[in-house]
Amino acid sequence: MKLSQRMQTLQSMVSDEYDHIWDCCCDHGYLGLALLQQTQSAKVHFVDIVPQLTEKVRQTLEANHTAQRHRWHVECVDVAQLPLEGFAGRHLIIIAGVGGDLTLALIEQICQRHPQAELEFLLCPVHHLYMLRQALRRLKFGLIDEKLIEENRRFYEVLHLSRQQDTHRELSVVGDSMWSRAPLDIAKRYQATTIAHYQRLQRGHGEAMSTIIENYQNVML
């Protein structure tokens, strides 16, 4: 199964340095399967809350990846309840396809339940990026990498974050390196679209949106 551009971007940002990779992307396990082939030693956890989907993933793995049985695990569980305590080492948790508000809630719950775990997050939310960035900045998350992509005429920000801010860059509320690394036409259109979105919201929320609009206007392309 060929991965979408978003999933390919997520895959390209995963290195072979984790003990456990948690695929919480709700994409029928396709990203996790690709990462199982890409990495050499990490245990890949396939996560979904729908039993029928996890069972289908399990059947695929048992049919095609028996030689790697020690390197995969299927979890039918809410992402907020990931059983990290049962697996020692360094964790990468991949969350994609949900809004920024839910993404934030999941991250907060995971971190509260596992305050000592060595955690990194790879995120591709679909809405509310400013709010999410602002909240994660307050929570002292550090930026490892970020990318801006366009797929099917929609824009997506991909964020790779660490809970240890002191060893990584400070997270910007509007993004930093993603603007210069994206093709210029994509960066310009995303900036214009985002500013227009908050200008529409400004009619009902007044000054609350002014700072956000100004921050995006100040992005240098």
JSON list of C-alpha atoms in Angstrom, two decimals:
[
{"chain": "A", "resi": 1, "resn": "MET", "atom": "CA", "xyz": [0.00, 0.00, 0.00]},
{"chain": "A", "resi": 2, "resn": "LYS", "atom": "CA", "xyz": [1.49, 3.33, -1.08]},
{"chain": "A", "resi": 3, "resn": "LEU", "atom": "CA", "xyz": [1.55, 5.86, 1.74]},
{"chain": "A", "resi": 4, "resn": "SER", "atom": "CA", "xyz": [-0.01, 9.29, 1.35]},
{"chain": "A", "resi": 5, "resn": "GLN", "atom": "CA", "xyz": [2.32, 12.28, 1.23]},
{"chain": "A", "resi": 6, "resn": "ARG", "atom": "CA", "xyz": [1.56, 13.04, 4.87]},
{"chain": "A", "resi": 7, "resn": "MET", "atom": "CA", "xyz": [2.42, 9.51, 5.96]},
{"chain": "A", "resi": 8, "resn": "GLN", "atom": "CA", "xyz": [5.56, 9.53, 3.79]},
{"chain": "A", "resi": 9, "resn": "THR", "atom": "CA", "xyz": [6.63, 12.77, 5.48]},
{"chain": "A", "resi": 10, "resn": "LEU", "atom": "CA", "xyz": [6.10, 11.25, 8.91]},
{"chain": "A", "resi": 11, "resn": "GLN", "atom": "CA", "xyz": [8.03, 8.15, 7.86]},
{"chain": "A", "resi": 12, "resn": "SER", "atom": "CA", "xyz": [10.95, 10.25, 6.61]},
{"chain": "A", "resi": 13, "resn": "MET", "atom": "CA", "xyz": [11.22, 11.97, 10.00]},
{"chain": "A", "resi": 14, "resn": "VAL", "atom": "CA", "xyz": [11.65, 8.71, 11.96]},
{"chain": "A", "resi": 15, "resn": "SER", "atom": "CA", "xyz": [15.20, 7.57, 12.65]},
{"chain": "A", "resi": 16, "resn": "ASP", "atom": "CA", "xyz": [16.36, 4.17, 13.89]},
{"chain": "A", "resi": 17, "resn": "GLU", "atom": "CA", "xyz": [17.14, 5.28, 17.43]},
{"chain": "A", "resi": 18, "resn": "TYR", "atom": "CA", "xyz": [14.01, 4.39, 19.41]},
{"chain": "A", "resi": 19, "resn": "ASP", "atom": "CA", "xyz": [13.20, 1.36, 21.50]},
{"chain": "A", "resi": 20, "resn": "HIS", "atom": "CA", "xyz": [9.47, 1.77, 20.89]},
{"chain": "A", "resi": 21, "resn": "ILE", "atom": "CA", "xyz": [7.47, 3.50, 18.15]},
{"chain": "A", "resi": 22, "resn": "TRP", "atom": "CA", "xyz": [3.73, 3.97, 18.73]},
{"chain": "A", "resi": 23, "resn": "ASP", "atom": "CA", "xyz": [1.71, 4.34, 15.51]},
{"chain": "A", "resi": 24, "resn": "CYS", "atom": "CA", "xyz": [-1.49, 6.16, 16.54]},
{"chain": "A", "resi": 25, "resn": "CYS", "atom": "CA", "xyz": [-2.34, 7.51, 13.09]},
{"chain": "A", "resi": 26, "resn": "CYS", "atom": "CA", "xyz": [-5.64, 5.70, 12.48]},
{"chain": "A", "resi": 27, "resn": "ASP", "atom": "CA", "xyz": [-4.47, 4.78, 8.97]},
{"chain": "A", "resi": 28, "resn": "HIS", "atom": "CA", "xyz": [-5.07, 1.01, 9.22]},
{"chain": "A", "resi": 29, "resn": "GLY", "atom": "CA", "xyz": [-1.47, 0.44, 10.29]},
{"chain": "A", "resi": 30, "resn": "TYR", "atom": "CA", "xyz": [0.12, 1.41, 6.97]},
{"chain": "A", "resi": 31, "resn": "LEU", "atom": "CA", "xyz": [2.64, 3.79, 8.54]},
{"chain": "A", "resi": 32, "resn": "GLY", "atom": "CA", "xyz": [3.58, 1.26, 11.20]},
{"chain": "A", "resi": 33, "resn": "LEU", "atom": "CA", "xyz": [4.13, -1.41, 8.56]},
{"chain": "A", "resi": 34, "resn": "ALA", "atom": "CA", "xyz": [6.45, 0.93, 6.65]},
{"chain": "A", "resi": 35, "resn": "LEU", "atom": "CA", "xyz": [8.37, 1.73, 9.84]},
{"chain": "A", "resi": 36, "resn": "LEU", "atom": "CA", "xyz": [8.67, -1.96, 10.66]},
{"chain": "A", "resi": 37, "resn": "GLN", "atom": "CA", "xyz": [10.56, -2.36, 7.38]},
{"chain": "A", "resi": 38, "resn": "GLN", "atom": "CA", "xyz": [12.54, 0.87, 7.72]},
{"chain": "A", "resi": 39, "resn": "THR", "atom": "CA", "xyz": [13.88, 0.39, 11.25]},
{"chain": "A", "resi": 40, "resn": "GLN", "atom": "CA", "xyz": [16.18, -2.38, 12.44]},
{"chain": "A", "resi": 41, "resn": "SER", "atom": "CA", "xyz": [15.50, -2.78, 16.13]},
{"chain": "A", "resi": 42, "resn": "ALA", "atom": "CA", "xyz": [12.57, -0.68, 17.34]},
{"chain": "A", "resi": 43, "resn": "LYS", "atom": "CA", "xyz": [9.40, -2.39, 18.50]},
{"chain": "A", "resi": 44, "resn": "VAL", "atom": "CA", "xyz": [6.46, -0.95, 16.54]},
{"chain": "A", "resi": 45, "resn": "HIS", "atom": "CA", "xyz": [3.16, -0.70, 18.39]},
{"chain": "A", "resi": 46, "resn": "PHE", "atom": "CA", "xyz": [0.02, -0.52, 16.25]},
{"chain": "A", "resi": 47, "resn": "VAL", "atom": "CA", "xyz": [-2.65, 1.41, 18.16]},
{"chain": "A", "resi": 48, "resn": "ASP", "atom": "CA", "xyz": [-6.36, 1.88, 17.51]},
{"chain": "A", "resi": 49, "resn": "ILE", "atom": "CA", "xyz": [-9.42, 1.94, 19.74]},
{"chain": "A", "resi": 50, "resn": "VAL", "atom": "CA", "xyz": [-11.59, 0.05, 17.21]},
{"chain": "A", "resi": 51, "resn": "PRO", "atom": "CA", "xyz": [-11.31, -3.74, 17.75]},
{"chain": "A", "resi": 52, "resn": "GLN", "atom": "CA", "xyz": [-12.14, -4.62, 14.14]},
{"chain": "A", "resi": 53, "resn": "LEU", "atom": "CA", "xyz": [-9.29, -2.46, 12.87]},
{"chain": "A", "resi": 54, "resn": "THR", "atom": "CA", "xyz": [-6.69, -3.77, 15.29]},
{"chain": "A", "resi": 55, "resn": "GLU", "atom": "CA", "xyz": [-7.72, -7.34, 14.49]},
{"chain": "A", "resi": 56, "resn": "LYS", "atom": "CA", "xyz": [-7.29, -6.68, 10.77]},
{"chain": "A", "resi": 57, "resn": "VAL", "atom": "CA", "xyz": [-3.82, -5.22, 11.42]},
{"chain": "A", "resi": 58, "resn": "ARG", "atom": "CA", "xyz": [-2.96, -8.25, 13.56]},
{"chain": "A", "resi": 59, "resn": "GLN", "atom": "CA", "xyz": [-3.99, -10.63, 10.78]},
{"chain": "A", "resi": 60, "resn": "THR", "atom": "CA", "xyz": [-1.84, -8.74, 8.26]},
{"chain": "A", "resi": 61, "resn": "LEU", "atom": "CA", "xyz": [1.17, -8.86, 10.58]},
{"chain": "A", "resi": 62, "resn": "GLU", "atom": "CA", "xyz": [0.74, -12.55, 11.37]},
{"chain": "A", "resi": 63, "resn": "ALA", "atom": "CA", "xyz": [0.41, -13.38, 7.68]},
{"chain": "A", "resi": 64, "resn": "ASN", "atom": "CA", "xyz": [3.35, -11.33, 6.42]},
{"chain": "A", "resi": 65, "resn": "HIS", "atom": "CA", "xyz": [5.70, -10.51, 9.30]},
{"chain": "A", "resi": 66, "resn": "THR", "atom": "CA", "xyz": [6.08, -13.66, 11.40]},
{"chain": "A", "resi": 67, "resn": "ALA", "atom": "CA", "xyz": [9.88, -13.41, 11.23]},
{"chain": "A", "resi": 68, "resn": "GLN", "atom": "CA", "xyz": [9.63, -10.03, 12.93]},
{"chain": "A", "resi": 69, "resn": "ARG", "atom": "CA", "xyz": [7.11, -11.15, 15.55]},
{"chain": "A", "resi": 70, "resn": "HIS", "atom": "CA", "xyz": [9.34, -9.89, 18.35]},
{"chain": "A", "resi": 71, "resn": "ARG", "atom": "CA", "xyz": [9.30, -6.41, 16.82]},
{"chain": "A", "resi": 72, "resn": "TRP", "atom": "CA", "xyz": [5.60, -5.64, 16.65]},
{"chain": "A", "resi": 73, "resn": "HIS", "atom": "CA", "xyz": [2.71, -5.39, 19.06]},
{"chain": "A", "resi": 74, "resn": "VAL", "atom": "CA", "xyz": [-0.97, -4.56, 18.49]},
{"chain": "A", "resi": 75, "resn": "GLU", "atom": "CA", "xyz": [-2.82, -2.45, 21.06]},
{"chain": "A", "resi": 76, "resn": "CYS", "atom": "CA", "xyz": [-6.61, -1.94, 21.13]},
{"chain": "A", "resi": 77, "resn": "VAL", "atom": "CA", "xyz": [-6.60, 1.04, 23.47]},
{"chain": "A", "resi": 78, "resn": "ASP", "atom": "CA", "xyz": [-7.35, 4.75, 23.75]},
{"chain": "A", "resi": 79, "resn": "VAL", "atom": "CA", "xyz": [-4.22, 6.70, 22.80]},
{"chain": "A", "resi": 80, "resn": "ALA", "atom": "CA", "xyz": [-4.43, 8.56, 26.12]},
{"chain": "A", "resi": 81, "resn": "GLN", "atom": "CA", "xyz": [-4.03, 5.21, 27.89]},
{"chain": "A", "resi": 82, "resn": "LEU", "atom": "CA", "xyz": [-0.93, 3.91, 26.09]},
{"chain": "A", "resi": 83, "resn": "PRO", "atom": "CA", "xyz": [0.69, 1.26, 28.34]},
{"chain": "A", "resi": 84, "resn": "LEU", "atom": "CA", "xyz": [4.17, 2.77, 28.22]},
{"chain": "A", "resi": 85, "resn": "GLU", "atom": "CA", "xyz": [4.95, 1.48, 31.68]},
{"chain": "A", "resi": 86, "resn": "GLY", "atom": "CA", "xyz": [5.23, -2.04, 30.28]},
{"chain": "A", "resi": 87, "resn": "PHE", "atom": "CA", "xyz": [8.02, -1.11, 27.88]},
{"chain": "A", "resi": 88, "resn": "ALA", "atom": "CA", "xyz": [11.34, 0.37, 28.97]},
{"chain": "A", "resi": 89, "resn": "GLY", "atom": "CA", "xyz": [13.44, 2.68, 26.83]},
{"chain": "A", "resi": 90, "resn": "ARG", "atom": "CA", "xyz": [13.02, 5.59, 24.49]},
{"chain": "A", "resi": 91, "resn": "HIS", "atom": "CA", "xyz": [9.55, 6.16, 23.00]},
{"chain": "A", "resi": 92, "resn": "LEU", "atom": "CA", "xyz": [8.36, 7.93, 19.84]},
{"chain": "A", "resi": 93, "resn": "ILE", "atom": "CA", "xyz": [4.59, 8.49, 19.77]},
{"chain": "A", "resi": 94, "resn": "ILE", "atom": "CA", "xyz": [3.10, 9.37, 16.38]},
{"chain": "A", "resi": 95, "resn": "ILE", "atom": "CA", "xyz": [-0.30, 11.10, 16.38]},
{"chain": "A", "resi": 96, "resn": "ALA", "atom": "CA", "xyz": [-1.90, 12.28, 13.14]},
{"chain": "A", "resi": 97, "resn": "GLY", "atom": "CA", "xyz": [-5.29, 12.95, 11.63]},
{"chain": "A", "resi": 98, "resn": "VAL", "atom": "CA", "xyz": [-6.98, 14.59, 14.64]},
{"chain": "A", "resi": 99, "resn": "GLY", "atom": "CA", "xyz": [-7.46, 18.23, 15.63]},
{"chain": "A", "resi": 100, "resn": "GLY", "atom": "CA", "xyz": [-5.01, 20.26, 17.63]},
{"chain": "A", "resi": 101, "resn": "ASP", "atom": "CA", "xyz": [-7.30, 20.32, 20.65]},
{"chain": "A", "resi": 102, "resn": "LEU", "atom": "CA", "xyz": [-7.53, 16.53, 20.84]},
{"chain": "A", "resi": 103, "resn": "THR", "atom": "CA", "xyz": [-3.82, 16.20, 20.07]},
{"chain": "A", "resi": 104, "resn": "LEU", "atom": "CA", "xyz": [-3.03, 18.44, 23.03]},
{"chain": "A", "resi": 105, "resn": "ALA", "atom": "CA", "xyz": [-5.38, 16.54, 25.34]},
{"chain": "A", "resi": 106, "resn": "LEU", "atom": "CA", "xyz": [-3.75, 13.22, 24.39]},
{"chain": "A", "resi": 107, "resn": "ILE", "atom": "CA", "xyz": [-0.23, 14.56, 24.93]},
{"chain": "A", "resi": 108, "resn": "GLU", "atom": "CA", "xyz": [-1.14, 16.04, 28.30]},
{"chain": "A", "resi": 109, "resn": "GLN", "atom": "CA", "xyz": [-2.71, 12.79, 29.50]},
{"chain": "A", "resi": 110, "resn": "ILE", "atom": "CA", "xyz": [0.20, 10.66, 28.28]},
{"chain": "A", "resi": 111, "resn": "CYS", "atom": "CA", "xyz": [2.74, 12.93, 29.98]},
{"chain": "A", "resi": 112, "resn": "GLN", "atom": "CA", "xyz": [0.74, 13.05, 33.22]},
{"chain": "A", "resi": 113, "resn": "ARG", "atom": "CA", "xyz": [0.54, 9.26, 33.33]},
{"chain": "A", "resi": 114, "resn": "HIS", "atom": "CA", "xyz": [4.23, 8.79, 32.50]},
{"chain": "A", "resi": 115, "resn": "PRO", "atom": "CA", "xyz": [6.15, 11.71, 34.03]},
{"chain": "A", "resi": 116, "resn": "GLN", "atom": "CA", "xyz": [9.51, 9.92, 33.95]},
{"chain": "A", "resi": 117, "resn": "ALA", "atom": "CA", "xyz": [9.30, 8.29, 30.51]},
{"chain": "A", "resi": 118, "resn": "GLU", "atom": "CA", "xyz": [11.69, 9.36, 27.76]},
{"chain": "A", "resi": 119, "resn": "LEU", "atom": "CA", "xyz": [9.17, 10.68, 25.24]},
{"chain": "A", "resi": 120, "resn": "GLU", "atom": "CA", "xyz": [9.19, 12.26, 21.82]},
{"chain": "A", "resi": 121, "resn": "PHE", "atom": "CA", "xyz": [6.11, 13.07, 19.75]},
{"chain": "A", "resi": 122, "resn": "LEU", "atom": "CA", "xyz": [5.69, 13.22, 15.97]},
{"chain": "A", "resi": 123, "resn": "LEU", "atom": "CA", "xyz": [2.48, 15.12, 15.20]},
{"chain": "A", "resi": 124, "resn": "CYS", "atom": "CA", "xyz": [0.43, 16.01, 12.14]},
{"chain": "A", "resi": 125, "resn": "PRO", "atom": "CA", "xyz": [-2.76, 17.71, 13.40]},
{"chain": "A", "resi": 126, "resn": "VAL", "atom": "CA", "xyz": [-5.51, 18.90, 11.07]},
{"chain": "A", "resi": 127, "resn": "HIS", "atom": "CA", "xyz": [-6.65, 22.11, 12.83]},
{"chain": "A", "resi": 128, "resn": "HIS", "atom": "CA", "xyz": [-5.81, 24.62, 15.58]},
{"chain": "A", "resi": 129, "resn": "LEU", "atom": "CA", "xyz": [-2.04, 24.64, 15.07]},
{"chain": "A", "resi": 130, "resn": "TYR", "atom": "CA", "xyz": [-1.50, 28.02, 16.71]},
{"chain": "A", "resi": 131, "resn": "MET", "atom": "CA", "xyz": [-3.33, 26.96, 19.86]},
{"chain": "A", "resi": 132, "resn": "LEU", "atom": "CA", "xyz": [-1.46, 23.67, 19.95]},
{"chain": "A", "resi": 133, "resn": "ARG", "atom": "CA", "xyz": [1.94, 25.29, 19.47]},
{"chain": "A", "resi": 134, "resn": "GLN", "atom": "CA", "xyz": [1.15, 27.89, 22.12]},
{"chain": "A", "resi": 135, "resn": "ALA", "atom": "CA", "xyz": [0.13, 25.24, 24.65]},
{"chain": "A", "resi": 136, "resn": "LEU", "atom": "CA", "xyz": [3.11, 22.97, 23.95]},
{"chain": "A", "resi": 137, "resn": "ARG", "atom": "CA", "xyz": [5.43, 25.95, 24.24]},
{"chain": "A", "resi": 138, "resn": "ARG", "atom": "CA", "xyz": [3.98, 26.66, 27.70]},
{"chain": "A", "resi": 139, "resn": "LEU", "atom": "CA", "xyz": [4.51, 23.01, 28.58]},
{"chain": "A", "resi": 140, "resn": "LYS", "atom": "CA", "xyz": [8.21, 23.42, 27.71]},
{"chain": "A", "resi": 141, "resn": "PHE", "atom": "CA", "xyz": [8.33, 21.06, 24.74]},
{"chain": "A", "resi": 142, "resn": "GLY", "atom": "CA", "xyz": [11.42, 21.42, 22.58]},
{"chain": "A", "resi": 143, "resn": "LEU", "atom": "CA", "xyz": [11.41, 21.41, 18.78]},
{"chain": "A", "resi": 144, "resn": "ILE", "atom": "CA", "xyz": [13.44, 18.72, 17.01]},
{"chain": "A", "resi": 145, "resn": "ASP", "atom": "CA", "xyz": [12.09, 19.27, 13.50]},
{"chain": "A", "resi": 146, "resn": "GLU", "atom": "CA", "xyz": [9.11, 20.71, 11.63]},
{"chain": "A", "resi": 147, "resn": "LYS", "atom": "CA", "xyz": [7.83, 20.61, 8.07]},
{"chain": "A", "resi": 148, "resn": "LEU", "atom": "CA", "xyz": [5.08, 22.26, 6.05]},
{"chain": "A", "resi": 149, "resn": "ILE", "atom": "CA", "xyz": [3.45, 20.23, 3.28]},
{"chain": "A", "resi": 150, "resn": "GLU", "atom": "CA", "xyz": [0.45, 20.43, 0.98]},
{"chain": "A", "resi": 151, "resn": "GLU", "atom": "CA", "xyz": [-1.68, 17.42, 0.08]},
{"chain": "A", "resi": 152, "resn": "ASN", "atom": "CA", "xyz": [-4.94, 17.45, -1.86]},
{"chain": "A", "resi": 153, "resn": "ARG", "atom": "CA", "xyz": [-5.11, 21.26, -1.61]},
{"chain": "A", "resi": 154, "resn": "ARG", "atom": "CA", "xyz": [-4.83, 21.20, 2.19]},
{"chain": "A", "resi": 155, "resn": "PHE", "atom": "CA", "xyz": [-1.87, 22.34, 4.24]},
{"chain": "A", "resi": 156, "resn": "TYR", "atom": "CA", "xyz": [-0.34, 20.36, 7.09]},
{"chain": "A", "resi": 157, "resn": "GLU", "atom": "CA", "xyz": [2.30, 21.14, 9.68]},
{"chain": "A", "resi": 158, "resn": "VAL", "atom": "CA", "xyz": [4.36, 18.20, 10.92]},
{"chain": "A", "resi": 159, "resn": "LEU", "atom": "CA", "xyz": [6.03, 18.64, 14.31]},
{"chain": "A", "resi": 160, "resn": "HIS", "atom": "CA", "xyz": [8.69, 16.47, 15.93]},
{"chain": "A", "resi": 161, "resn": "LEU", "atom": "CA", "xyz": [8.91, 17.41, 19.60]},
{"chain": "A", "resi": 162, "resn": "SER", "atom": "CA", "xyz": [10.73, 16.38, 22.73]},
{"chain": "A", "resi": 163, "resn": "ARG", "atom": "CA", "xyz": [9.58, 16.75, 26.30]},
{"chain": "A", "resi": 164, "resn": "GLN", "atom": "CA", "xyz": [13.11, 17.95, 27.11]},
{"chain": "A", "resi": 165, "resn": "GLN", "atom": "CA", "xyz": [13.12, 21.55, 25.88]},
{"chain": "A", "resi": 166, "resn": "ASP", "atom": "CA", "xyz": [16.57, 22.33, 27.28]},
{"chain": "A", "resi": 167, "resn": "THR", "atom": "CA", "xyz": [18.27, 20.09, 24.72]},
{"chain": "A", "resi": 168, "resn": "HIS", "atom": "CA", "xyz": [16.30, 21.35, 21.69]},
{"chain": "A", "resi": 169, "resn": "ARG", "atom": "CA", "xyz": [15.08, 24.55, 20.05]},
{"chain": "A", "resi": 170, "resn": "GLU", "atom": "CA", "xyz": [12.28, 26.60, 21.55]},
{"chain": "A", "resi": 171, "resn": "LEU", "atom": "CA", "xyz": [8.95, 25.99, 19.82]},
{"chain": "A", "resi": 172, "resn": "SER", "atom": "CA", "xyz": [7.59, 28.97, 17.85]},
{"chain": "A", "resi": 173, "resn": "VAL", "atom": "CA", "xyz": [3.85, 29.67, 17.94]},
{"chain": "A", "resi": 174, "resn": "VAL", "atom": "CA", "xyz": [3.77, 30.22, 14.16]},
{"chain": "A", "resi": 175, "resn": "GLY", "atom": "CA", "xyz": [6.61, 27.98, 13.05]},
{"chain": "A", "resi": 176, "resn": "ASP", "atom": "CA", "xyz": [10.21, 28.71, 12.20]},
{"chain": "A", "resi": 177, "resn": "SER", "atom": "CA", "xyz": [12.33, 26.58, 9.86]},
{"chain": "A", "resi": 178, "resn": "MET", "atom": "CA", "xyz": [9.29, 25.00, 8.17]},
{"chain": "A", "resi": 179, "resn": "TRP", "atom": "CA", "xyz": [8.63, 28.23, 6.24]},
{"chain": "A", "resi": 180, "resn": "SER", "atom": "CA", "xyz": [12.05, 28.42, 4.60]},
{"chain": "A", "resi": 181, "resn": "ARG", "atom": "CA", "xyz": [12.26, 24.68, 3.94]},
{"chain": "A", "resi": 182, "resn": "ALA", "atom": "CA", "xyz": [8.90, 24.45, 2.17]},
{"chain": "A", "resi": 183, "resn": "PRO", "atom": "CA", "xyz": [8.59, 25.41, -1.52]},
{"chain": "A", "resi": 184, "resn": "LEU", "atom": "CA", "xyz": [8.07, 29.19, -1.64]},
{"chain": "A", "resi": 185, "resn": "ASP", "atom": "CA", "xyz": [4.68, 28.99, -3.34]},
{"chain": "A", "resi": 186, "resn": "ILE", "atom": "CA", "xyz": [3.37, 26.63, -0.64]},
{"chain": "A", "resi": 187, "resn": "ALA", "atom": "CA", "xyz": [4.72, 28.84, 2.14]},
{"chain": "A", "resi": 188, "resn": "LYS", "atom": "CA", "xyz": [3.16, 31.97, 0.62]},
{"chain": "A", "resi": 189, "resn": "ARG", "atom": "CA", "xyz": [-0.24, 30.36, 0.11]},
{"chain": "A", "resi": 190, "resn": "TYR", "atom": "CA", "xyz": [-0.25, 28.84, 3.59]},
{"chain": "A", "resi": 191, "resn": "GLN", "atom": "CA", "xyz": [0.63, 32.20, 5.14]},
{"chain": "A", "resi": 192, "resn": "ALA", "atom": "CA", "xyz": [-2.10, 33.99, 3.17]},
{"chain": "A", "resi": 193, "resn": "THR", "atom": "CA", "xyz": [-4.70, 31.31, 3.93]},
{"chain": "A", "resi": 194, "resn": "THR", "atom": "CA", "xyz": [-3.89, 31.31, 7.64]},
{"chain": "A", "resi": 195, "resn": "ILE", "atom": "CA", "xyz": [-4.00, 35.11, 7.93]},
{"chain": "A", "resi": 196, "resn": "ALA", "atom": "CA", "xyz": [-7.34, 35.21, 6.07]},
{"chain": "A", "resi": 197, "resn": "HIS", "atom": "CA", "xyz": [-8.73, 32.56, 8.44]},
{"chain": "A", "resi": 198, "resn": "TYR", "atom": "CA", "xyz": [-7.87, 34.58, 11.54]},
{"chain": "A", "resi": 199, "resn": "GLN", "atom": "CA", "xyz": [-9.09, 37.81, 9.94]},
{"chain": "A", "resi": 200, "resn": "ARG", "atom": "CA", "xyz": [-12.51, 36.18, 9.53]},
{"chain": "A", "resi": 201, "resn": "LEU", "atom": "CA", "xyz": [-12.44, 35.10, 13.17]},
{"chain": "A", "resi": 202, "resn": "GLN", "atom": "CA", "xyz": [-11.42, 38.61, 14.19]},
{"chain": "A", "resi": 203, "resn": "ARG", "atom": "CA", "xyz": [-14.88, 39.92, 13.32]},
{"chain": "A", "resi": 204, "resn": "GLY", "atom": "CA", "xyz": [-16.31, 37.99, 16.26]},
{"chain": "A", "resi": 205, "resn": "HIS", "atom": "CA", "xyz": [-13.35, 37.94, 18.63]},
{"chain": "A", "resi": 206, "resn": "GLY", "atom": "CA", "xyz": [-11.74, 41.35, 18.12]},
{"chain": "A", "resi": 207, "resn": "GLU", "atom": "CA", "xyz": [-8.40, 41.91, 19.79]},
{"chain": "A", "resi": 208, "resn": "ALA", "atom": "CA", "xyz": [-7.92, 38.24, 20.67]},
{"chain": "A", "resi": 209, "resn": "MET", "atom": "CA", "xyz": [-7.07, 37.56, 17.02]},
{"chain": "A", "resi": 210, "resn": "SER", "atom": "CA", "xyz": [-4.95, 40.66, 16.37]},
{"chain": "A", "resi": 211, "resn": "THR", "atom": "CA", "xyz": [-1.77, 39.25, 17.92]},
{"chain": "A", "resi": 212, "resn": "ILE", "atom": "CA", "xyz": [-2.12, 35.98, 16.03]},
{"chain": "A", "resi": 213, "resn": "ILE", "atom": "CA", "xyz": [-2.60, 37.81, 12.72]},
{"chain": "A", "resi": 214, "resn": "GLU", "atom": "CA", "xyz": [0.40, 40.02, 13.40]},
{"chain": "A", "resi": 215, "resn": "ASN", "atom": "CA", "xyz": [2.58, 37.02, 14.26]},
{"chain": "A", "resi": 216, "resn": "TYR", "atom": "CA", "xyz": [1.77, 35.34, 10.94]},
{"chain": "A", "resi": 217, "resn": "GLN", "atom": "CA", "xyz": [2.22, 38.61, 9.03]},
{"chain": "A", "resi": 218, "resn": "ASN", "atom": "CA", "xyz": [5.71, 38.93, 10.53]},
{"chain": "A", "resi": 219, "resn": "VAL", "atom": "CA", "xyz": [6.85, 35.58, 9.11]},
{"chain": "A", "resi": 220, "resn": "MET", "atom": "CA", "xyz": [9.61, 36.37, 6.61]},
{"chain": "A", "resi": 221, "resn": "LEU", "atom": "CA", "xyz": [9.47, 34.35, 3.39]}
]
